[in-house]
Coordinates of C-alpha atoms and ligand atoms in Angstrom, one line a residue:
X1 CA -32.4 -31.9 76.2
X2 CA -30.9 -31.0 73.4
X3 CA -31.6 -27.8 70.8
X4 CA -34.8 -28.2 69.1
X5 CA -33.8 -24.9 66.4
X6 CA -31.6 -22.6 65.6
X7 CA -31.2 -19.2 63.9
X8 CA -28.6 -19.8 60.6
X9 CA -27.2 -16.4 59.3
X10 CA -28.6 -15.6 56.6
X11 CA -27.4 -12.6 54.2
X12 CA -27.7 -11.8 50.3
X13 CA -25.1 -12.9 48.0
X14 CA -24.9 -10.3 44.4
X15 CA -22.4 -12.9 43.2
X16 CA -23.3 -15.2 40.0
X17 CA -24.5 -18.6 40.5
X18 CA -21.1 -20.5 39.7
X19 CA -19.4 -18.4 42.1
X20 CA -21.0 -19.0 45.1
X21 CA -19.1 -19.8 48.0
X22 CA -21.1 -22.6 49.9
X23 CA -21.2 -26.7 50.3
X24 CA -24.5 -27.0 48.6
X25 CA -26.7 -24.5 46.1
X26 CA -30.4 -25.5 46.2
X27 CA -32.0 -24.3 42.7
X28 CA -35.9 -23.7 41.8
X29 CA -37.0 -25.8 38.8
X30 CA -39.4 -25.0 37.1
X31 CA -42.0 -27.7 35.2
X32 CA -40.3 -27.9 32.0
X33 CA -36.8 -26.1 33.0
X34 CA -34.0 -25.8 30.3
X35 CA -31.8 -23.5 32.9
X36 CA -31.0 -20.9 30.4
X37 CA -30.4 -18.3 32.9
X38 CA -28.2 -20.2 35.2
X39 CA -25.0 -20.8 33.4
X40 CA -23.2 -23.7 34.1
X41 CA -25.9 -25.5 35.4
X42 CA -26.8 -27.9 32.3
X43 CA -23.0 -28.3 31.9
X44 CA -22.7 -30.1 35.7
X45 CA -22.9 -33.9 36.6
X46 CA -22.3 -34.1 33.2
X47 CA -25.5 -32.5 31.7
X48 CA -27.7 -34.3 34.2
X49 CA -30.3 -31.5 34.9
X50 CA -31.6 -31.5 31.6
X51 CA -31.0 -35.8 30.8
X52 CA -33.1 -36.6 33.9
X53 CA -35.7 -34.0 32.8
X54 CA -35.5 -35.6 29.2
X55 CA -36.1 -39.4 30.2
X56 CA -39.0 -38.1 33.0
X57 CA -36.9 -39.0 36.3
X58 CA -37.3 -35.3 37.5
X59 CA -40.0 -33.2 35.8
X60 CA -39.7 -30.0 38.4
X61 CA -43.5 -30.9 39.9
X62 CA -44.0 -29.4 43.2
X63 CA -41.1 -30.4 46.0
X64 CA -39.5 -33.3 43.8
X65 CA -36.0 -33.2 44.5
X66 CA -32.9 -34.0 42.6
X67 CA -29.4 -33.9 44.1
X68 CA -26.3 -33.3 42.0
X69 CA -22.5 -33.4 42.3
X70 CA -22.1 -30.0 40.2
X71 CA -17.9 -30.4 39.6
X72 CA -17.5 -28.5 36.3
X73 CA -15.8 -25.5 34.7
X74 CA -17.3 -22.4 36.1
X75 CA -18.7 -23.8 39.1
X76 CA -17.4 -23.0 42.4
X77 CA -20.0 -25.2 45.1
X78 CA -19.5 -29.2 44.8
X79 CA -23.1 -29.9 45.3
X80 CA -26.5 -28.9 44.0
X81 CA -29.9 -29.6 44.6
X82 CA -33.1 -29.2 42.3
X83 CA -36.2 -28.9 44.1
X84 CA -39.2 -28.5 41.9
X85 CA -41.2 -25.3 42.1
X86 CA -44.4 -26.2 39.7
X87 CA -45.1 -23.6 36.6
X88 CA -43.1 -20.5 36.5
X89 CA -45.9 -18.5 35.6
X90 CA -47.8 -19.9 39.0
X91 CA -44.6 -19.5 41.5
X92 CA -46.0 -17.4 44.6
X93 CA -43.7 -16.1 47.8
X94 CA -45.2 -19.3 48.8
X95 CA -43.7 -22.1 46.6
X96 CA -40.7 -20.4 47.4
X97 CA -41.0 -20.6 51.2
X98 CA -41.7 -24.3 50.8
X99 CA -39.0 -24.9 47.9
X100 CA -36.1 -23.2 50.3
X101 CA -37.8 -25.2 53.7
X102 CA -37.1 -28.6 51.1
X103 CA -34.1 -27.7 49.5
X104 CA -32.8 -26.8 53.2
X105 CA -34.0 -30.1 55.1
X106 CA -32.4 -32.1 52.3
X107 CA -29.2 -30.2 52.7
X108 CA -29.1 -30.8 56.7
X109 CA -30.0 -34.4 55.8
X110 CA -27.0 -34.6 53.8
X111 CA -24.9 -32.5 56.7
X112 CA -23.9 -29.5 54.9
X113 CA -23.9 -26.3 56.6
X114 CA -23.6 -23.9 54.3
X115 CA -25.5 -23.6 51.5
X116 CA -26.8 -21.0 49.1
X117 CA -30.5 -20.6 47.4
X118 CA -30.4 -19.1 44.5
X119 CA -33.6 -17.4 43.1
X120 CA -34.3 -17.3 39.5
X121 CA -35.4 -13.7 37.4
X122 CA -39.0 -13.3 35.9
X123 CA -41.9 -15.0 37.2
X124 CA -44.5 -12.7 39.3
X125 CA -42.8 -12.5 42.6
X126 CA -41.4 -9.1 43.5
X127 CA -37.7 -9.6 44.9
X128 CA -38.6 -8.8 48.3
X129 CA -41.1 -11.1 49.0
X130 CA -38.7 -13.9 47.7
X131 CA -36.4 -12.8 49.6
X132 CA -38.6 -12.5 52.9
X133 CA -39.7 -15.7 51.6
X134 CA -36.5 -17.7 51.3
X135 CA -35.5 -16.2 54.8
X136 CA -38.3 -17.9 56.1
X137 CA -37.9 -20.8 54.8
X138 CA -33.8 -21.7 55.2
X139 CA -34.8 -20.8 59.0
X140 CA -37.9 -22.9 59.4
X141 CA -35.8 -25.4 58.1
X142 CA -33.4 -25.3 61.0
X143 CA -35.9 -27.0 63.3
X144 CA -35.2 -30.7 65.2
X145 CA -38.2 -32.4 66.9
X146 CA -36.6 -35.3 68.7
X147 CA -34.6 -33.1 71.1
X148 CA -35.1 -35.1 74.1
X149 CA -33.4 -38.4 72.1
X150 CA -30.2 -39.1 74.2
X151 CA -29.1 -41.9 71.7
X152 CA -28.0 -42.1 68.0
X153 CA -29.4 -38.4 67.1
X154 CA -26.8 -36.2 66.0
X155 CA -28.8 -33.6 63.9
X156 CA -26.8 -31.1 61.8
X157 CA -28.1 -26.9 61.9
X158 CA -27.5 -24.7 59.1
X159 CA -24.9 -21.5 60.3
X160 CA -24.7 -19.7 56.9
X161 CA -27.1 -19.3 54.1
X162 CA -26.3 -17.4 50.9
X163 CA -29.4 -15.9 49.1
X164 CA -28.4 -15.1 45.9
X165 CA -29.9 -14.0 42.2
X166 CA -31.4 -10.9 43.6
X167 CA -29.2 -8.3 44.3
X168 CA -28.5 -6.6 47.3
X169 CA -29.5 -3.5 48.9
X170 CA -31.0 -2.2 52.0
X171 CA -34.7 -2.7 51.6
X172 CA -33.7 -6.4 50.2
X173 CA -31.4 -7.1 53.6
X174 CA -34.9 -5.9 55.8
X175 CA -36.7 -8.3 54.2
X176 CA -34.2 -11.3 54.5
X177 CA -34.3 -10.1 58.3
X178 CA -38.0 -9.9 58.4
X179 CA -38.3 -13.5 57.4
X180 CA -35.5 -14.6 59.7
X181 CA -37.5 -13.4 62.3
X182 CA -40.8 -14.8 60.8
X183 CA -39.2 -18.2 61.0
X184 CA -38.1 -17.8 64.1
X185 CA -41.2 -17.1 65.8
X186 CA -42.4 -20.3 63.5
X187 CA -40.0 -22.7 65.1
X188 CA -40.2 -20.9 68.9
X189 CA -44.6 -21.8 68.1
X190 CA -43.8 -25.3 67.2
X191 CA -41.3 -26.0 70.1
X192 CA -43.6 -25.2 72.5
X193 CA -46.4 -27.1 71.1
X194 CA -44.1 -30.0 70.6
X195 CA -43.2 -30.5 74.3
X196 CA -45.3 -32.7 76.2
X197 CA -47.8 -32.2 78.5
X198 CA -45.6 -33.1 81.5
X199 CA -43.3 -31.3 81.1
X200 CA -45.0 -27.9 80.0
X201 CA -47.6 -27.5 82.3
X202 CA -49.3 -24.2 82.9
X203 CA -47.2 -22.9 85.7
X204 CA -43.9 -24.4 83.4
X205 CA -45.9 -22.6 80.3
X206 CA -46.9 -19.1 81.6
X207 CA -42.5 -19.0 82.7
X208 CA -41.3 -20.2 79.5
X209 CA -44.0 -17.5 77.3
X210 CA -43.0 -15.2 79.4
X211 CA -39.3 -15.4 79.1
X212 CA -39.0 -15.4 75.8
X213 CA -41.4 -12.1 75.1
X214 CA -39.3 -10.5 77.6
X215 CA -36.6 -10.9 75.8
X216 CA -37.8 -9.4 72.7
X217 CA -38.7 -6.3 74.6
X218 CA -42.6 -7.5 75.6
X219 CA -44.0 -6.3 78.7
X220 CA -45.1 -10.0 80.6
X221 CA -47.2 -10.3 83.3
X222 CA -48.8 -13.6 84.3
X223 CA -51.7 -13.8 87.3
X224 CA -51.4 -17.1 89.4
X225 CA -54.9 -19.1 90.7
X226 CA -55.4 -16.0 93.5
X227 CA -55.2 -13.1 90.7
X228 CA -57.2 -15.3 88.3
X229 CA -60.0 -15.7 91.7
X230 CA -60.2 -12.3 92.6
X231 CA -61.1 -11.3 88.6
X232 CA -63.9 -13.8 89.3
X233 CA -62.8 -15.8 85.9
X234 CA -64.9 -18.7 86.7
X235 CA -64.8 -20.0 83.4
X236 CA -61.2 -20.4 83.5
X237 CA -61.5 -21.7 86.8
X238 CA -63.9 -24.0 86.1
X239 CA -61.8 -25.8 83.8
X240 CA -59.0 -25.7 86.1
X241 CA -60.3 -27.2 89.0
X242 CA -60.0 -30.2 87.9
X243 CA -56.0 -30.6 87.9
X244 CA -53.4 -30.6 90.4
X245 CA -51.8 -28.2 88.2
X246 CA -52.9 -24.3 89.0
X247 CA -53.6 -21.9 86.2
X248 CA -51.9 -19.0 85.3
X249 CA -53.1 -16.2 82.9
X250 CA -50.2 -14.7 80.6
X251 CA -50.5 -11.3 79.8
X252 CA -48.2 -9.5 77.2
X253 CA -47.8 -6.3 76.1
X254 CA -46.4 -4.4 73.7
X255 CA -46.3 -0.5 73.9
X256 CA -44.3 1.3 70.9
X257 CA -42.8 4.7 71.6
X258 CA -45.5 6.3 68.9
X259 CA -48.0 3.5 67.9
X260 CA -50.0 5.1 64.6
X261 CA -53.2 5.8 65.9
X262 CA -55.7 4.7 69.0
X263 CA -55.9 1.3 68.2
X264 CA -54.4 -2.5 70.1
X265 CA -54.6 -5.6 68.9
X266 CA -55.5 -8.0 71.0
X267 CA -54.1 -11.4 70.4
X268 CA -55.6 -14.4 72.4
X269 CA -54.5 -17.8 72.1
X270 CA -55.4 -20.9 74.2
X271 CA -52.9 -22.4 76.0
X272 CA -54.7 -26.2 77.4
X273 CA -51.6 -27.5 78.0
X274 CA -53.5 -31.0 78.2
X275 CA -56.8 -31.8 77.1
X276 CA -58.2 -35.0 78.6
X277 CA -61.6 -33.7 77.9
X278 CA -62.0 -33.7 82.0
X279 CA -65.3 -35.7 83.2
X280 CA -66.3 -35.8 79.3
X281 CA -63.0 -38.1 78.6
X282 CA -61.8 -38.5 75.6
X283 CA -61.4 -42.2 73.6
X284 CA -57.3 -43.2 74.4
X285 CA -56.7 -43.4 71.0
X286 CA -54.7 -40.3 69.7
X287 CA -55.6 -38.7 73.0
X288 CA -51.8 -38.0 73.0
X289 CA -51.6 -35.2 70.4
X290 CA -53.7 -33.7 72.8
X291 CA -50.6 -32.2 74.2
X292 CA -50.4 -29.5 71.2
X293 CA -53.7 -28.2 73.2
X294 CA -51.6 -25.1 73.5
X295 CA -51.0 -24.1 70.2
X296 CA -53.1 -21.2 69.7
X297 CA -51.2 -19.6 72.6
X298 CA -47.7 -20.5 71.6
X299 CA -48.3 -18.7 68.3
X300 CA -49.6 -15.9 70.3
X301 CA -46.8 -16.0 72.5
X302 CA -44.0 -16.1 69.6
X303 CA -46.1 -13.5 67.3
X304 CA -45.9 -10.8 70.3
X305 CA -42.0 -11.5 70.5
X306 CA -41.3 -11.0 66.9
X307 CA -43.8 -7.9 66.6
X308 CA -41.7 -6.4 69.9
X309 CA -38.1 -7.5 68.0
X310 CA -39.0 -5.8 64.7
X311 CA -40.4 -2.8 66.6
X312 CA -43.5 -2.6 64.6
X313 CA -45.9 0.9 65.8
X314 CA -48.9 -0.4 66.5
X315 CA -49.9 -1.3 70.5
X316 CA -50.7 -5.0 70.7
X317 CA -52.2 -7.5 73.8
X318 CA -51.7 -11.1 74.1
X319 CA -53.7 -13.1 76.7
X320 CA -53.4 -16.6 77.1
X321 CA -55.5 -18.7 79.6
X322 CA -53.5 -21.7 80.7
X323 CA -54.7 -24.6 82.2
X324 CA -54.7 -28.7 82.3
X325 CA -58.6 -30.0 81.5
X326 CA -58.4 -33.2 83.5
X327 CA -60.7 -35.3 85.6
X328 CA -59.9 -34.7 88.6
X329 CA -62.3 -35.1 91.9
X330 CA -63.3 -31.4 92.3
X331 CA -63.9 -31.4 88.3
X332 CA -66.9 -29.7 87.2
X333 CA -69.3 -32.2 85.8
X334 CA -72.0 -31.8 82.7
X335 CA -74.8 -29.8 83.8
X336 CA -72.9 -27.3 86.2
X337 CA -73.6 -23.8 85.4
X338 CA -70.6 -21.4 85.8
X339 CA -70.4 -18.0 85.8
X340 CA -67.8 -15.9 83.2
X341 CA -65.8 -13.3 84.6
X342 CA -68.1 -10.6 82.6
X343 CA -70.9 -12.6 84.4
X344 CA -72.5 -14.2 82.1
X345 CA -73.8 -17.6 82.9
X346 CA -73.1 -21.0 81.0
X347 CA -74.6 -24.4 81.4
X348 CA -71.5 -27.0 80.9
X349 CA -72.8 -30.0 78.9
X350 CA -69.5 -31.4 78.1
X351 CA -66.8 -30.6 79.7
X352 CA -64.3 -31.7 76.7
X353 CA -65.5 -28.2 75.0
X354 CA -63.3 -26.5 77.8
X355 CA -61.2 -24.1 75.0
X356 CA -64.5 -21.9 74.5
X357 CA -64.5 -21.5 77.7
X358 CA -61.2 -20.3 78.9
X359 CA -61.0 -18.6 75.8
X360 CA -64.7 -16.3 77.2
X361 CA -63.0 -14.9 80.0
X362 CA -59.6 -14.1 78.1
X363 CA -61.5 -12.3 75.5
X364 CA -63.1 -10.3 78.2
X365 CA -59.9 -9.2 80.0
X366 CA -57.9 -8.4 76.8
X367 CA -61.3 -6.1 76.4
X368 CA -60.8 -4.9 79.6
X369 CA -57.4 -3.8 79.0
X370 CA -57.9 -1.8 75.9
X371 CA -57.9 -3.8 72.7
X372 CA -59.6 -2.6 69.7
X373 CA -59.3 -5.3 67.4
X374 CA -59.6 -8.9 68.7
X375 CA -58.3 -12.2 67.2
X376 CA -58.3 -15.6 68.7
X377 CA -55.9 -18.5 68.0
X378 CA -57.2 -21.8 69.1
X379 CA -57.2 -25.8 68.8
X380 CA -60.9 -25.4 69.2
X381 CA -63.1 -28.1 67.2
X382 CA -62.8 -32.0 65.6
X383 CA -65.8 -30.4 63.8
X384 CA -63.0 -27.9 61.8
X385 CA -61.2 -30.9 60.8
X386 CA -64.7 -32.8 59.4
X387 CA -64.7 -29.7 57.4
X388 CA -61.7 -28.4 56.0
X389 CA -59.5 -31.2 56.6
X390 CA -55.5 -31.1 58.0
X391 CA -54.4 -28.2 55.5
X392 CA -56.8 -25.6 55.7
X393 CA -57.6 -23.2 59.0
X394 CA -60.9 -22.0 59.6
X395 CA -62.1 -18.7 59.8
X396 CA -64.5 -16.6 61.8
X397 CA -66.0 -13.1 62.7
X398 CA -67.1 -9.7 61.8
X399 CA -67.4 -7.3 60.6
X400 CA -66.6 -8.9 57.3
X401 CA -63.7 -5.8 56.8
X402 CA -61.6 -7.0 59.7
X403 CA -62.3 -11.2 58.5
X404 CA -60.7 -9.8 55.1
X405 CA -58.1 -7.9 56.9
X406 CA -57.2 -11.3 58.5
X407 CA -57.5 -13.2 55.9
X408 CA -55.2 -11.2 53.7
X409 CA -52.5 -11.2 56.7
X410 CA -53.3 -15.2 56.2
X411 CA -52.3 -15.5 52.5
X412 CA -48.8 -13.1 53.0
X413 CA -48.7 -16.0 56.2
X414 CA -48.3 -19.1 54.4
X415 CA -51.3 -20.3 56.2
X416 CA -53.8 -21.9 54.3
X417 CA -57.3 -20.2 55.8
X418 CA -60.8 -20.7 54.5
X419 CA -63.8 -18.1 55.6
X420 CA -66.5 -19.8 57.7
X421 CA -70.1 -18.7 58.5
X422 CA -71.3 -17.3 61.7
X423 CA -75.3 -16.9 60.9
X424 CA -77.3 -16.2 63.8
X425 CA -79.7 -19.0 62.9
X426 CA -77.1 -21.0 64.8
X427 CA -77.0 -19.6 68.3
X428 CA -80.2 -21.6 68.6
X429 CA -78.2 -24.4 69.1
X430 CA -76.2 -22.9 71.8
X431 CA -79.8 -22.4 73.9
X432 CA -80.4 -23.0 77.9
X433 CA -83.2 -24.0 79.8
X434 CA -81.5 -22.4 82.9
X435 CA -78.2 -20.5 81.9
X436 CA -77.7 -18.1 79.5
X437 CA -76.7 -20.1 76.6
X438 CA -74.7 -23.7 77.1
X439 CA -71.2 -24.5 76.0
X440 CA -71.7 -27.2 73.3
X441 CA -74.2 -27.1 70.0
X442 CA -74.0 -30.9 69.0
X443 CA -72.4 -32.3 66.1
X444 CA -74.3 -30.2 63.2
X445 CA -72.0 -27.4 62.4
X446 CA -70.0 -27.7 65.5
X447 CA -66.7 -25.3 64.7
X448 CA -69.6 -23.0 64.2
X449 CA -71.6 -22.9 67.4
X450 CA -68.0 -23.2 69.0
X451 CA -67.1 -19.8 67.6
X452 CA -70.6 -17.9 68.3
X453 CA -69.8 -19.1 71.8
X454 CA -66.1 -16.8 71.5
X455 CA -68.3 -14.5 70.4
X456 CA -70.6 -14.0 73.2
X457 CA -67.4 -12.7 75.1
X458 CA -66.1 -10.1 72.1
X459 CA -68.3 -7.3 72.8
X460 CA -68.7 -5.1 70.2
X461 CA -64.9 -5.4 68.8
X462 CA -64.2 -6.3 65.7
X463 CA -63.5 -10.2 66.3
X464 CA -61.7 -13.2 64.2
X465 CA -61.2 -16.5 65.9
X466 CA -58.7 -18.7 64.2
X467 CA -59.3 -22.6 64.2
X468 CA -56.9 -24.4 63.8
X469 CA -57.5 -27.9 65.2
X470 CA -56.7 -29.7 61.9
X471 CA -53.8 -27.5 61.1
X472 CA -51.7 -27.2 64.2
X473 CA -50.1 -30.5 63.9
X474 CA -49.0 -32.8 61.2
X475 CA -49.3 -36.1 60.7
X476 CA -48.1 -37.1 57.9
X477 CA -44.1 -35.4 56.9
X478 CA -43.6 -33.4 53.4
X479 CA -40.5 -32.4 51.8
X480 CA -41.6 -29.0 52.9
X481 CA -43.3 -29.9 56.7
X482 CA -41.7 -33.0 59.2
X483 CA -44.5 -34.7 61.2
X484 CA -45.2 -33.0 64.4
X485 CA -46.3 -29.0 65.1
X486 CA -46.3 -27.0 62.1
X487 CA -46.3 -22.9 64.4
X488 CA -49.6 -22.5 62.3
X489 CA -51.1 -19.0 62.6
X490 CA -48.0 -17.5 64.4
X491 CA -47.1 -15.5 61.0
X492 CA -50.4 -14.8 60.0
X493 CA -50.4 -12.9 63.5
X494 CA -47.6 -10.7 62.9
X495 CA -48.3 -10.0 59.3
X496 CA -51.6 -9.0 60.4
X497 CA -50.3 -6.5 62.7
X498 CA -47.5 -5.2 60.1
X499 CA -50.4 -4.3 58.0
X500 CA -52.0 -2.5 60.8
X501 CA -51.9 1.1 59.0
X502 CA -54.7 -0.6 56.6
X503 CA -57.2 -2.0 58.9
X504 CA -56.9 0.8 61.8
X505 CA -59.9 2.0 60.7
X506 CA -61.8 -1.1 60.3
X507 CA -65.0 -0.7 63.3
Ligands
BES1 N1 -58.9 -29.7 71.8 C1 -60.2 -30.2 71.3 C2 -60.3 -30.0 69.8 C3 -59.4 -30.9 68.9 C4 -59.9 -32.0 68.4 C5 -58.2 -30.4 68.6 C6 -59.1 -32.8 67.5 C7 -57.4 -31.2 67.7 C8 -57.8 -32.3 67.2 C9 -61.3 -29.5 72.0 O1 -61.1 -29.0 73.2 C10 -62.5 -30.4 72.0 O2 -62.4 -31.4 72.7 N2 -63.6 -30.1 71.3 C11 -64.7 -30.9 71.2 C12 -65.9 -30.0 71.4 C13 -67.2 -30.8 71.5 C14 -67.3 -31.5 72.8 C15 -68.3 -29.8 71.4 C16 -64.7 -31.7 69.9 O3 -64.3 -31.1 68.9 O4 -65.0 -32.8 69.9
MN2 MN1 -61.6 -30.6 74.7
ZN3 ZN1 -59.2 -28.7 73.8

């Protein structure tokens, strides 16, 4: 197999636009651009910037690119690229994320490896959010999703990226390394949840998540079929019973020296590494993409590592259940009743709502080792996509301080996130003859009654659950996102715990 991403270096550059030493510069442009502050720009290719703007062939909308040889006096790099960043006046960190990943994929398309981005003065972003930004972006750029080609697929990674046009000095440089490392834990999400279900089963899964926390520093532990039986996690177990495949329970921890106050953050993710649906099949048709089942946990997984690798003071817990949901013979069936590790009782009517599940028990063990604050990652409901669509994540809990704390951390992310209801009115739908409440509400508000069910197994905690079945994979590519895993809610994750300081107090 070959590499699916790789970290470019990525440093400031204080030198002027025509003197920067690279193969390629990739400029902003605004809607409407004259490039008055970039000097030598509407002299190269011959004053093409400004004729193409002038007949309407490149008007600076949104991710439009236009690629220029840039010979010319008083400009060092051969090559440029435009990439259209909208308005100036409505540029955020992220249009510039998504303007460096474009400007960066068109570059590797064209096989340079070392290129420059060069940010532009004014506008309302501070300098070291772009630069955080940009980092981000140049690195979620150096991702490759057909690593297991063995023909005709010779991909090209970025090693150096200049970021120039904002200076340079030491808090600058920590944010440039802050959004290496913010892209990196992007790329590690969406190269799990690429892999397919054969090949990353749970066993493969649990070894792979917990390599690569350990190497960041995380504390990993991961409880095998026996572990998971003697903790009596029978909702866990109920799903895996009906796979070859054993499950395993990843647990992750990460204990700074002097954490700022008495709380952890408990990150759960779900980690299906197939969904079938079990007993409940699913239709074959896109029953494939169930192998990004996992995504939740991957993020969860990656967001630990990077929050151990930039030593942030706050104590956090990941747990992610991992298991196949197939149909095998010893598969439970609709209308089995099952009992949670925290012993509650739940009548299965469909076996394909099996993340709820796993995720109940995981909720109650991250409890059970200490978390304060809980948050849940998970592929969890078609009913999310009826809703919101492929773009946007929903978003669920209480209290409504620690859903704003969350969705804050969402919008510094990058990750599109819209607040969802979780009235009480709807736990009727979730109501047993013989259990305590079932595992499926219907099709009326179904990403609903699927997170009251999380619910049932947060306690008192403060508790967000993160769904992100429309947004964990792509299906269609844009300039800024190729088709395949996009490592949704993985930065939301570690943003949220940078900001811990704010919500510590949050009850
Ligand atoms: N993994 C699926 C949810 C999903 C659907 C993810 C589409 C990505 C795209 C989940 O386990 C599931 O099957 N949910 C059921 C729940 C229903 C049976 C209550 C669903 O959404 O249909
Ligand atoms: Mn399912
Ligand atoms: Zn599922």
């Amino acid at each position: 197999m070959q590499m699916t991403h790789q970290t470019p270096r990525v440093r400031l550059d204080r030198g002027a636009a025509g003197e920067l030493d690279a193969a390629l510069v990739v400029v902003p442009a605004f809607e409407g651009d004259a490039f008055a502050d970039v000097p030598g720009l509407a002299q190269a290719s011959g004053g093409e910037a400004l004729a193409a703007r002038d007949r309407g062939a490149f008007k600076g909308k949104p991710y439009e690119t236009l690629a220029l040889a840039s010979q010319g006096a008083g400009w060092r790099a051969p090559r440029l690229i435009l990439v259209g960043a909208g308005p100036a006046a409505a540029c955020t960190p992220d249009v510039l994320r998504r303007v460096a990943i474009t400007g960066a994929l068109a570059a590797r398309q064209q096989r340079f490896r070392r290129i420059a981005v060069l940010l532009r003065p004014g506008g309302s972003v501070a300098p070291g959010d772009a630069a955080q930004a940009v980092a981000e972006g140049v690195t979620i750029a150096n991702y490759d999703g057909a690593a297991l080609k063995t023909a005709d697929h010779n991909p090209v990674w970025l090693d150096d990226v200049l970021v120039a046009g904002l200076g340079d000095d030491a808090a600058l440089a920590a944010a440039v390394d802050r959004g290496v490392i913010l892209g990196e834990a992007t790329n590690q999400t969406r190269a799990l949840a690429n892999e397919p279900g054969n090949r990353l089963t749970p066993r493969v899964f649990a070894e792979r998540g917990a390599a690569l926390a350990s190497s960041a520093g995380v504390g990993v532990e991961i409880l095998d079929e026996k572990r998971i039986t003697e903790l009596r996690m029978g909702l866990l177990l109920s799903i895996a019973q009906g796979s070859e495949e054993p499950p395993r329970l990843l647990v992750l921890r990460h204990e700074p020296a002097d954490p700022v106050s008495n709380i952890a953050l408990g990150l759960i993710g779900k980690g299906i590494t197939f969904d079938t649906g079990g007993i409940s099949i699913k239709p074959a048709e896109n029953m494939d993409k169930m192998k990004d089942d996992m995504s939740g946990g991957a993020a969860v997984i990656a967001a630990m590592a990077a929050i151990a690798r930039l030593k942030l003071p706050v104590r956090c817990i990941g747990v992610v259940p991992m298991t196949e949901n197939m149909p095998g013979g010893r598969a439970i069936k609709p209308g089995d009743v099952v009992t949670s590790a925290e012993g509650k009782t739940v009548e299965i009517l469909n076996t394909d709502a099996e993340g709820r599940l796993v995720l109940g028990d995981a909720l109650w063990y991250a409890r059970q080792l200490g978390a304060t604050h809980l948050v849940d990652v998970a592929t969890l409901t078609g009913a999310v996509v009826v809703a919101l669509g492929k773009t946007t994540t929903g978003l669920f809990g209480r209290p409504q301080a620690w859903v704003d704390a969350v969705l804050d951390a969402t919008r510094r992310a990058g990750d599109r996130t819209w607040p969802m209801p979780i009235f009480d009115d709807y736990k009727d739908l979730l109501k047993s003859e013989i259990a305590d409440f079932t595992n499926t509400g219907g099709r009326p508000g179904g990403s609903i009654t699927g997170a009251l069910f999380i619910k049932e197994f947060a306690g008192e905690l403060p508790w967000a659950h993160l769904d992100i079945a429309g947004t964990a994979w792509a299906e269609e590519a844009k300039p800024y996102q190729p088709k395949g895993a996009t490592g949704v809610a993985v930065r939301t994750l570690i943003q949220l715990a940078m900001a811990a300081p704010a919500w510590g107090a949050v009850k």
